[in-house]
PDB file of C-alpha atoms in Angstrom:
ATOM      1  CA  MET A 118    -111.317-219.153  34.853  1.00 65.00           C
ATOM      2  CA  LYS A 119    -113.188-217.177  37.517  1.00 74.00           C
ATOM      3  CA  LYS A 120    -111.101-216.481  40.596  1.00 82.00           C
ATOM      4  CA  GLU A 121    -112.012-218.030  43.931  1.00 93.00           C
ATOM      5  CA  PRO A 122    -113.531-215.453  46.291  1.00 97.00           C
ATOM      6  CA  LEU A 123    -112.629-215.175  49.950  1.00 98.00           C
ATOM      7  CA  PHE A 124    -115.226-216.511  52.398  1.00 98.00           C
ATOM      8  CA  ILE A 125    -115.561-214.171  55.378  1.00 98.00           C
ATOM      9  CA  ALA A 126    -117.866-214.049  58.398  1.00 97.00           C
ATOM     10  CA  PHE A 127    -118.568-211.685  61.255  1.00 95.00           C
ATOM     11  CA  SER A 128    -119.482-214.170  63.945  1.00 91.00           C
ATOM     12  CA  THR A 129    -120.032-214.273  67.674  1.00 84.00           C
ATOM     13  CA  GLN A 130    -121.750-216.444  70.255  1.00 76.00           C
ATOM     14  CA  LYS A 131    -123.273-213.378  71.929  1.00 68.00           C
ATOM     15  CA  GLY A 132    -126.405-211.958  70.321  1.00 69.00           C
ATOM     16  CA  GLY A 133    -126.850-208.244  69.740  1.00 71.00           C
ATOM     17  CA  VAL A 134    -123.141-207.454  69.377  1.00 79.00           C
ATOM     18  CA  GLY A 135    -123.317-206.467  65.719  1.00 90.00           C
ATOM     19  CA  LYS A 136    -122.481-209.401  63.449  1.00 92.00           C
ATOM     20  CA  SER A 137    -125.289-208.708  60.941  1.00 94.00           C
ATOM     21  CA  THR A 138    -124.691-204.957  61.140  1.00 95.00           C
ATOM     22  CA  PHE A 139    -121.008-205.331  60.247  1.00 97.00           C
ATOM     23  CA  THR A 140    -121.809-207.863  57.533  1.00 97.00           C
ATOM     24  CA  VAL A 141    -123.969-205.229  55.815  1.00 98.00           C
ATOM     25  CA  LEU A 142    -121.695-202.251  56.507  1.00 98.00           C
ATOM     26  CA  VAL A 143    -118.482-203.889  55.303  1.00 98.00           C
ATOM     27  CA  ALA A 144    -120.137-205.592  52.319  1.00 98.00           C
ATOM     28  CA  SER A 145    -121.627-202.257  51.208  1.00 98.00           C
ATOM     29  CA  TYR A 146    -118.363-200.384  51.792  1.00 98.00           C
ATOM     30  CA  LEU A 147    -116.344-202.844  49.709  1.00 98.00           C
ATOM     31  CA  HIS A 148    -118.941-203.127  46.942  1.00 98.00           C
ATOM     32  CA  TYR A 149    -119.878-199.465  46.535  1.00 98.00           C
ATOM     33  CA  LEU A 150    -116.778-197.577  47.701  1.00 97.00           C
ATOM     34  CA  LYS A 151    -113.856-199.931  47.031  1.00 97.00           C
ATOM     35  CA  GLY A 152    -115.002-201.273  43.647  1.00 96.00           C
ATOM     36  CA  LEU A 153    -114.953-204.925  44.700  1.00 97.00           C
ATOM     37  CA  ASN A 154    -117.553-207.519  43.751  1.00 97.00           C
ATOM     38  CA  VAL A 155    -119.321-208.810  46.846  1.00 98.00           C
ATOM     39  CA  ALA A 156    -122.076-211.307  47.659  1.00 98.00           C
ATOM     40  CA  VAL A 157    -123.767-212.138  50.964  1.00 98.00           C
ATOM     41  CA  MET A 158    -124.991-215.527  52.160  1.00 98.00           C
ATOM     42  CA  ASP A 159    -127.610-214.850  54.836  1.00 97.00           C
ATOM     43  CA  CYS A 160    -127.439-217.962  57.012  1.00 93.00           C
ATOM     44  CA  ASP A 161    -129.351-216.588  59.991  1.00 87.00           C
ATOM     45  CA  TYR A 162    -132.196-218.943  59.067  1.00 85.00           C
ATOM     46  CA  PRO A 163    -135.199-218.716  59.083  1.00 85.00           C
ATOM     47  CA  GLN A 164    -135.471-214.961  59.780  1.00 88.00           C
ATOM     48  CA  CYS A 165    -132.709-214.066  57.258  1.00 92.00           C
ATOM     49  CA  SER A 166    -132.521-210.505  58.575  1.00 94.00           C
ATOM     50  CA  VAL A 167    -130.085-209.199  55.919  1.00 97.00           C
ATOM     51  CA  TYR A 168    -132.171-210.652  53.096  1.00 97.00           C
ATOM     52  CA  ASP A 169    -135.289-209.171  54.703  1.00 96.00           C
ATOM     53  CA  MET A 170    -133.559-205.802  55.010  1.00 97.00           C
ATOM     54  CA  ARG A 171    -132.869-205.778  51.261  1.00 97.00           C
ATOM     55  CA  LYS A 172    -136.535-206.529  50.508  1.00 96.00           C
ATOM     56  CA  ARG A 173    -137.615-203.746  52.882  1.00 95.00           C
ATOM     57  CA  GLU A 174    -135.247-201.255  51.254  1.00 96.00           C
ATOM     58  CA  ILE A 175    -136.495-202.112  47.770  1.00 95.00           C
ATOM     59  CA  ARG A 176    -140.102-201.541  48.870  1.00 94.00           C
ATOM     60  CA  GLN A 177    -139.080-198.138  50.223  1.00 92.00           C
ATOM     61  CA  LEU A 178    -137.354-197.232  46.943  1.00 92.00           C
ATOM     62  CA  GLU A 179    -140.616-197.833  45.091  1.00 92.00           C
ATOM     63  CA  THR A 180    -142.334-195.019  47.001  1.00 91.00           C
ATOM     64  CA  ASN A 181    -139.454-192.700  47.950  1.00 94.00           C
ATOM     65  CA  LEU A 182    -138.248-190.646  44.981  1.00 93.00           C
ATOM     66  CA  HIS A 183    -135.231-189.269  46.877  1.00 94.00           C
ATOM     67  CA  TYR A 184    -133.685-192.680  47.524  1.00 94.00           C
ATOM     68  CA  GLN A 185    -134.830-193.895  44.118  1.00 95.00           C
ATOM     69  CA  SER A 186    -132.935-191.161  42.247  1.00 96.00           C
ATOM     70  CA  LYS A 187    -129.964-191.559  44.574  1.00 96.00           C
ATOM     71  CA  ALA A 188    -129.805-195.287  43.771  1.00 97.00           C
ATOM     72  CA  ILE A 189    -129.996-194.686  40.017  1.00 97.00           C
ATOM     73  CA  ALA A 190    -127.158-192.140  40.186  1.00 97.00           C
ATOM     74  CA  LEU A 191    -125.031-194.516  42.286  1.00 97.00           C
ATOM     75  CA  PHE A 192    -125.486-197.514  39.996  1.00 97.00           C
ATOM     76  CA  ASP A 193    -124.824-195.407  36.883  1.00 98.00           C
ATOM     77  CA  SER A 194    -121.579-194.095  38.359  1.00 97.00           C
ATOM     78  CA  LEU A 195    -120.421-197.575  39.414  1.00 96.00           C
ATOM     79  CA  GLY A 196    -121.585-199.430  36.326  1.00 96.00           C
ATOM     80  CA  LYS A 197    -123.086-202.197  38.458  1.00 97.00           C
ATOM     81  CA  GLN A 198    -126.102-202.937  40.628  1.00 97.00           C
ATOM     82  CA  THR A 199    -126.532-203.983  44.251  1.00 98.00           C
ATOM     83  CA  TYR A 200    -124.702-207.033  45.522  1.00 98.00           C
ATOM     84  CA  PRO A 201    -126.699-210.287  45.669  1.00 98.00           C
ATOM     85  CA  ILE A 202    -128.004-211.655  48.965  1.00 98.00           C
ATOM     86  CA  VAL A 203    -128.834-215.367  49.155  1.00 97.00           C
ATOM     87  CA  CYS A 204    -130.792-216.859  52.050  1.00 96.00           C
ATOM     88  CA  ALA A 205    -129.647-220.345  53.089  1.00 95.00           C
ATOM     89  CA  LYS A 206    -129.693-222.713  56.049  1.00 93.00           C
ATOM     90  CA  PRO A 207    -126.330-222.454  57.839  1.00 91.00           C
ATOM     91  CA  GLU A 208    -125.445-226.121  57.359  1.00 92.00           C
ATOM     92  CA  GLU A 209    -126.121-225.768  53.594  1.00 95.00           C
ATOM     93  CA  ALA A 210    -124.437-222.391  53.164  1.00 96.00           C
ATOM     94  CA  ILE A 211    -121.173-223.550  51.588  1.00 97.00           C
ATOM     95  CA  LEU A 212    -122.965-225.776  49.075  1.00 97.00           C
ATOM     96  CA  LYS A 213    -125.458-223.011  48.233  1.00 97.00           C
ATOM     97  CA  ALA A 214    -122.627-220.505  47.856  1.00 98.00           C
ATOM     98  CA  ARG A 215    -120.748-222.823  45.474  1.00 97.00           C
ATOM     99  CA  GLU A 216    -123.902-223.357  43.429  1.00 97.00           C
ATOM    100  CA  PHE A 217    -124.557-219.620  43.295  1.00 97.00           C
ATOM    101  CA  LEU A 218    -120.988-218.788  42.256  1.00 97.00           C
ATOM    102  CA  ALA A 219    -120.983-221.471  39.563  1.00 96.00           C
ATOM    103  CA  GLY A 220    -124.071-219.916  37.987  1.00 95.00           C
ATOM    104  CA  GLU A 221    -122.728-216.351  37.937  1.00 95.00           C
ATOM    105  CA  PRO A 222    -121.175-214.983  34.713  1.00 92.00           C
ATOM    106  CA  SER A 223    -118.516-212.964  36.524  1.00 91.00           C
ATOM    107  CA  GLY A 224    -116.327-213.591  39.544  1.00 94.00           C
ATOM    108  CA  TYR A 225    -116.533-212.258  43.099  1.00 97.00           C
ATOM    109  CA  ASP A 226    -113.834-210.956  45.415  1.00 97.00           C
ATOM    110  CA  VAL A 227    -115.576-211.694  48.712  1.00 98.00           C
ATOM    111  CA  VAL A 228    -118.575-213.689  49.899  1.00 98.00           C
ATOM    112  CA  PHE A 229    -119.782-212.711  53.375  1.00 98.00           C
ATOM    113  CA  PHE A 230    -121.604-215.270  55.522  1.00 97.00           C
ATOM    114  CA  ASP A 231    -123.996-213.987  58.176  1.00 95.00           C
ATOM    115  CA  LEU A 232    -124.016-216.957  60.560  1.00 91.00           C
ATOM    116  CA  PRO A 233    -126.492-217.628  63.402  1.00 86.00           C
ATOM    117  CA  GLY A 234    -125.781-216.140  66.807  1.00 75.00           C
ATOM    118  CA  THR A 235    -125.412-219.582  68.361  1.00 71.00           C
ATOM    119  CA  ILE A 236    -123.059-222.073  66.761  1.00 69.00           C
ATOM    120  CA  ASN A 237    -124.583-225.115  68.371  1.00 66.00           C
ATOM    121  CA  ASN A 238    -124.516-227.932  65.824  1.00 69.00           C
ATOM    122  CA  ASP A 239    -121.985-229.708  63.625  1.00 72.00           C
ATOM    123  CA  GLY A 240    -123.357-228.192  60.405  1.00 76.00           C
ATOM    124  CA  VAL A 241    -122.922-224.619  61.590  1.00 84.00           C
ATOM    125  CA  ILE A 242    -119.465-225.346  63.021  1.00 86.00           C
ATOM    126  CA  SER A 243    -118.459-226.900  59.693  1.00 89.00           C
ATOM    127  CA  THR A 244    -119.565-223.736  57.870  1.00 93.00           C
ATOM    128  CA  PHE A 245    -117.701-221.592  60.408  1.00 92.00           C
ATOM    129  CA  MET A 246    -114.502-223.586  59.882  1.00 92.00           C
ATOM    130  CA  SER A 247    -114.909-223.293  56.090  1.00 95.00           C
ATOM    131  CA  MET A 248    -114.416-219.528  56.205  1.00 96.00           C
ATOM    132  CA  ASP A 249    -111.098-218.023  55.153  1.00 97.00           C
ATOM    133  CA  TYR A 250    -111.312-215.358  57.863  1.00 97.00           C
ATOM    134  CA  VAL A 251    -113.639-214.709  60.805  1.00 96.00           C
ATOM    135  CA  PHE A 252    -113.996-211.327  62.518  1.00 97.00           C
ATOM    136  CA  VAL A 253    -115.530-211.229  65.979  1.00 95.00           C
ATOM    137  CA  PRO A 254    -117.118-208.045  67.390  1.00 94.00           C
ATOM    138  CA  MET A 255    -116.972-207.834  71.190  1.00 91.00           C
ATOM    139  CA  ALA A 256    -119.022-205.541  73.385  1.00 88.00           C
ATOM    140  CA  PRO A 257    -117.179-204.274  76.489  1.00 84.00           C
ATOM    141  CA  SER A 258    -119.169-206.272  79.029  1.00 83.00           C
ATOM    142  CA  ARG A 259    -118.274-209.262  81.165  1.00 82.00           C
ATOM    143  CA  MET A 260    -121.093-211.363  79.704  1.00 84.00           C
ATOM    144  CA  SER A 261    -120.075-210.616  76.117  1.00 82.00           C
ATOM    145  CA  MET A 262    -116.414-211.320  76.819  1.00 84.00           C
ATOM    146  CA  GLU A 263    -117.040-214.606  78.612  1.00 85.00           C
ATOM    147  CA  SER A 264    -119.398-215.813  75.890  1.00 84.00           C
ATOM    148  CA  THR A 265    -116.953-214.831  73.141  1.00 87.00           C
ATOM    149  CA  LEU A 266    -113.806-216.246  74.700  1.00 87.00           C
ATOM    150  CA  SER A 267    -115.440-219.519  75.801  1.00 87.00           C
ATOM    151  CA  PHE A 268    -116.012-220.343  72.142  1.00 84.00           C
ATOM    152  CA  ILE A 269    -113.130-218.606  70.343  1.00 88.00           C
ATOM    153  CA  ILE A 270    -110.297-219.905  72.559  1.00 88.00           C
ATOM    154  CA  PRO A 271    -110.882-223.623  71.814  1.00 88.00           C
ATOM    155  CA  VAL A 272    -111.421-222.843  68.106  1.00 87.00           C
ATOM    156  CA  ASN A 273    -108.131-220.949  67.998  1.00 88.00           C
ATOM    157  CA  GLU A 274    -106.374-223.859  69.703  1.00 89.00           C
ATOM    158  CA  LEU A 275    -107.853-226.201  67.103  1.00 88.00           C
ATOM    159  CA  LEU A 276    -106.513-223.976  64.309  1.00 90.00           C
ATOM    160  CA  ALA A 277    -103.041-224.193  65.799  1.00 88.00           C
ATOM    161  CA  GLU A 278    -103.219-227.997  65.848  1.00 90.00           C
ATOM    162  CA  ARG A 279    -104.936-228.597  62.503  1.00 88.00           C
ATOM    163  CA  LYS A 280    -103.167-227.150  59.485  1.00 83.00           C
ATOM    164  CA  ASP A 281    -105.624-228.818  57.082  1.00 88.00           C
ATOM    165  CA  LEU A 282    -108.519-226.513  58.035  1.00 90.00           C
ATOM    166  CA  ASN A 283    -109.592-223.763  55.647  1.00 94.00           C
ATOM    167  CA  LEU A 284    -109.978-221.085  58.336  1.00 95.00           C
ATOM    168  CA  LYS A 285    -106.768-219.064  58.461  1.00 93.00           C
ATOM    169  CA  THR A 286    -107.272-216.684  61.373  1.00 93.00           C
ATOM    170  CA  ILE A 287    -109.866-215.281  63.769  1.00 95.00           C
ATOM    171  CA  HIS A 288    -109.598-211.570  64.606  1.00 96.00           C
ATOM    172  CA  LEU A 289    -111.398-209.879  67.501  1.00 96.00           C
ATOM    173  CA  PHE A 290    -112.317-206.203  67.699  1.00 96.00           C
ATOM    174  CA  TRP A 291    -114.018-203.937  70.225  1.00 94.00           C
ATOM    175  CA  ASN A 292    -117.493-202.670  69.357  1.00 94.00           C
ATOM    176  CA  ARG A 293    -119.842-200.219  71.131  1.00 91.00           C
ATOM    177  CA  VAL A 294    -117.148-198.689  73.312  1.00 91.00           C
ATOM    178  CA  ASP A 295    -118.194-195.414  74.951  1.00 88.00           C
ATOM    179  CA  GLY A 296    -116.405-192.902  77.151  1.00 78.00           C
ATOM    180  CA  ARG A 297    -117.722-194.463  80.348  1.00 78.00           C
ATOM    181  CA  ILE A 298    -115.724-197.657  79.834  1.00 77.00           C
ATOM    182  CA  LYS A 299    -112.606-197.564  81.981  1.00 74.00           C
ATOM    183  CA  ARG A 300    -109.379-198.097  80.057  1.00 79.00           C
ATOM    184  CA  GLU A 301    -108.023-200.434  82.741  1.00 81.00           C
ATOM    185  CA  TRP A 302    -111.052-202.697  82.222  1.00 81.00           C
ATOM    186  CA  LEU A 303    -110.289-202.971  78.494  1.00 84.00           C
ATOM    187  CA  GLU A 304    -106.595-203.483  79.217  1.00 87.00           C
ATOM    188  CA  HIS A 305    -107.450-206.360  81.559  1.00 86.00           C
ATOM    189  CA  TYR A 306    -109.376-208.243  78.885  1.00 87.00           C
ATOM    190  CA  GLU A 307    -106.840-207.335  76.207  1.00 91.00           C
ATOM    191  CA  GLY A 308    -104.262-209.020  78.431  1.00 91.00           C
ATOM    192  CA  VAL A 309    -106.451-212.144  78.602  1.00 88.00           C
ATOM    193  CA  ILE A 310    -106.845-212.089  74.813  1.00 91.00           C
ATOM    194  CA  ARG A 311    -103.070-211.814  74.291  1.00 91.00           C
ATOM    195  CA  GLN A 312    -102.488-214.583  76.840  1.00 90.00           C
ATOM    196  CA  PHE A 313    -104.417-217.001  74.650  1.00 88.00           C
ATOM    197  CA  GLY A 314    -102.726-215.798  71.459  1.00 89.00           C
ATOM    198  CA  LEU A 315    -105.867-214.303  69.925  1.00 92.00           C
ATOM    199  CA  PRO A 316    -105.341-211.529  67.362  1.00 94.00           C
ATOM    200  CA  LEU A 317    -106.960-208.263  68.493  1.00 96.00           C
ATOM    201  CA  MET A 318    -107.523-205.583  65.871  1.00 97.00           C
ATOM    202  CA  GLN A 319    -106.376-202.014  66.438  1.00 96.00           C
ATOM    203  CA  THR A 320    -109.676-200.433  65.360  1.00 97.00           C
ATOM    204  CA  VAL A 321    -112.154-199.713  68.152  1.00 94.00           C
ATOM    205  CA  ILE A 322    -115.764-199.026  67.155  1.00 96.00           C
ATOM    206  CA  PRO A 323    -117.453-196.394  69.358  1.00 94.00           C
ATOM    207  CA  GLN A 324    -120.985-196.593  70.705  1.00 93.00           C
ATOM    208  CA  SER A 325    -123.081-194.599  68.214  1.00 94.00           C
ATOM    209  CA  VAL A 326    -126.717-194.463  67.128  1.00 93.00           C
ATOM    210  CA  ARG A 327    -125.561-193.983  63.513  1.00 95.00           C
ATOM    211  CA  TYR A 328    -124.876-197.726  63.306  1.00 95.00           C
ATOM    212  CA  ASP A 329    -128.646-198.289  63.338  1.00 91.00           C
ATOM    213  CA  LYS A 330    -129.494-195.480  60.905  1.00 92.00           C
ATOM    214  CA  GLU A 331    -131.374-197.013  57.964  1.00 94.00           C
ATOM    215  CA  GLN A 332    -133.451-195.447  55.178  1.00 90.00           C
ATOM    216  CA  SER A 333    -136.420-193.426  56.360  1.00 85.00           C
ATOM    217  CA  ILE A 334    -139.780-194.408  54.895  1.00 81.00           C
ATOM    218  CA  GLU A 335    -140.830-191.023  53.577  1.00 81.00           C
ATOM    219  CA  GLY A 336    -137.937-188.643  54.298  1.00 83.00           C
ATOM    220  CA  SER A 337    -134.499-188.063  52.810  1.00 88.00           C
ATOM    221  CA  ASP A 338    -132.277-188.655  55.825  1.00 91.00           C
ATOM    222  CA  ALA A 339    -128.645-189.634  55.361  1.00 94.00           C
ATOM    223  CA  VAL A 340    -128.206-193.423  55.534  1.00 96.00           C
ATOM    224  CA  PHE A 341    -125.484-195.318  57.360  1.00 97.00           C
ATOM    225  CA  LEU A 342    -126.702-198.938  57.476  1.00 97.00           C
ATOM    226  CA  SER A 343    -127.901-200.125  54.064  1.00 98.00           C
ATOM    227  CA  THR A 344    -127.531-202.965  51.573  1.00 98.00           C
ATOM    228  CA  ILE A 345    -128.252-200.563  48.686  1.00 98.00           C
ATOM    229  CA  PHE A 346    -126.102-197.567  49.622  1.00 98.00           C
ATOM    230  CA  PRO A 347    -122.667-197.114  51.199  1.00 98.00           C
ATOM    231  CA  ALA A 348    -122.493-195.404  54.568  1.00 97.00           C
ATOM    232  CA  ASP A 349    -122.998-191.638  54.162  1.00 97.00           C
ATOM    233  CA  LYS A 350    -119.680-189.751  54.020  1.00 96.00           C
ATOM    234  CA  ASN A 351    -120.673-187.255  56.714  1.00 96.00           C
ATOM    235  CA  LEU A 352    -121.844-190.021  59.040  1.00 96.00           C
ATOM    236  CA  LEU A 353    -118.590-191.918  58.464  1.00 97.00           C
ATOM    237  CA  LYS A 354    -116.653-189.249  60.348  1.00 95.00           C
ATOM    238  CA  GLY A 355    -115.910-190.516  63.832  1.00 95.00           C
ATOM    239  CA  SER A 356    -117.530-193.913  63.213  1.00 97.00           C
ATOM    240  CA  ASN A 357    -114.184-195.694  62.647  1.00 98.00           C
ATOM    241  CA  LEU A 358    -115.900-197.870  60.030  1.00 98.00           C
ATOM    242  CA  ASP A 359    -113.438-196.692  57.383  1.00 98.00           C
ATOM    243  CA  PHE A 360    -110.504-197.671  59.630  1.00 98.00           C
ATOM    244  CA  LEU A 361    -112.096-201.067  60.288  1.00 98.00           C
ATOM    245  CA  VAL A 362    -112.530-201.751  56.569  1.00 98.00           C
ATOM    246  CA  ASN A 363    -108.946-200.728  55.789  1.00 98.00           C
ATOM    247  CA  GLU A 364    -107.605-202.956  58.569  1.00 98.00           C
ATOM    248  CA  ILE A 365    -109.700-205.881  57.332  1.00 98.00           C
ATOM    249  CA  MET A 366    -108.408-205.380  53.784  1.00 97.00           C
ATOM    250  CA  GLU A 367    -104.830-205.487  55.073  1.00 97.00           C
ATOM    251  CA  ILE A 368    -105.499-208.698  56.994  1.00 97.00           C
ATOM    252  CA  ILE A 369    -107.123-210.491  54.054  1.00 97.00           C
ATOM    253  CA  HIS A 370    -104.666-209.040  51.495  1.00 95.00           C
ATOM    254  CA  LEU A 371    -107.333-207.479  49.329  1.00 94.00           C
ATOM    255  CA  ASN A 372    -106.727-204.394  47.189  1.00 91.00           C
ATOM    256  CA  PRO A 373    -109.403-201.855  46.242  1.00 87.00           C
ATOM    257  CA  GLN A 374    -110.428-201.572  42.597  1.00 82.00           C
ATOM    258  CA  LEU A 375    -111.423-197.883  42.692  1.00 69.00           C
TER     259      LEU A 375
END
């Protein structure tokens, strides 16, 4: 019997806050650095940005010998290949995921769902509520906070009322926080979050250009954001990505295999 994987999403109502970025970063970290078996359902239909990123990276590997040899060495050391990415309409994502898992010879620990930025129909909401855990990145701006809380608060209240739902908890975390943000501003919104009983993670992700650092077309630059490689060890320093992953693993009760 193959074990049932956890269904996890990074989701937010506010675009450009990092849901797809964290889907890729955490999936790659768990798959390549923690020894877990991971799959990604790209439900941001029809653009399927994560799926498109994988295709772009593969094209670059075909012409860039540096990344090509780096990939071969990585897969040889791990004894496995890249994690699969499946593109699906959001309302069909759970069914497609079940079909995919049923056809796989081995089991998975986690399936990540990259949901659309706007959860505006019953099908997408149903997929959202079918997750085991949802993690919500929040940018430190009034617009981001109001958009996030206007959706998450009623969902959290629904979870408290309905014990038959699959979704266990929703956890918020700060993203793109720089030194110019006043601590009292964050403390104000943290007070609002606590008032509504929303779990707020300890990890704070700083504003950093490294979070957009993909493979270069012809060069050999260190890579942070990739579906084929884990985040570069040197670039990890000060990113807080490692702390975020460890905190997530504690929340979902998942142990590393490496």
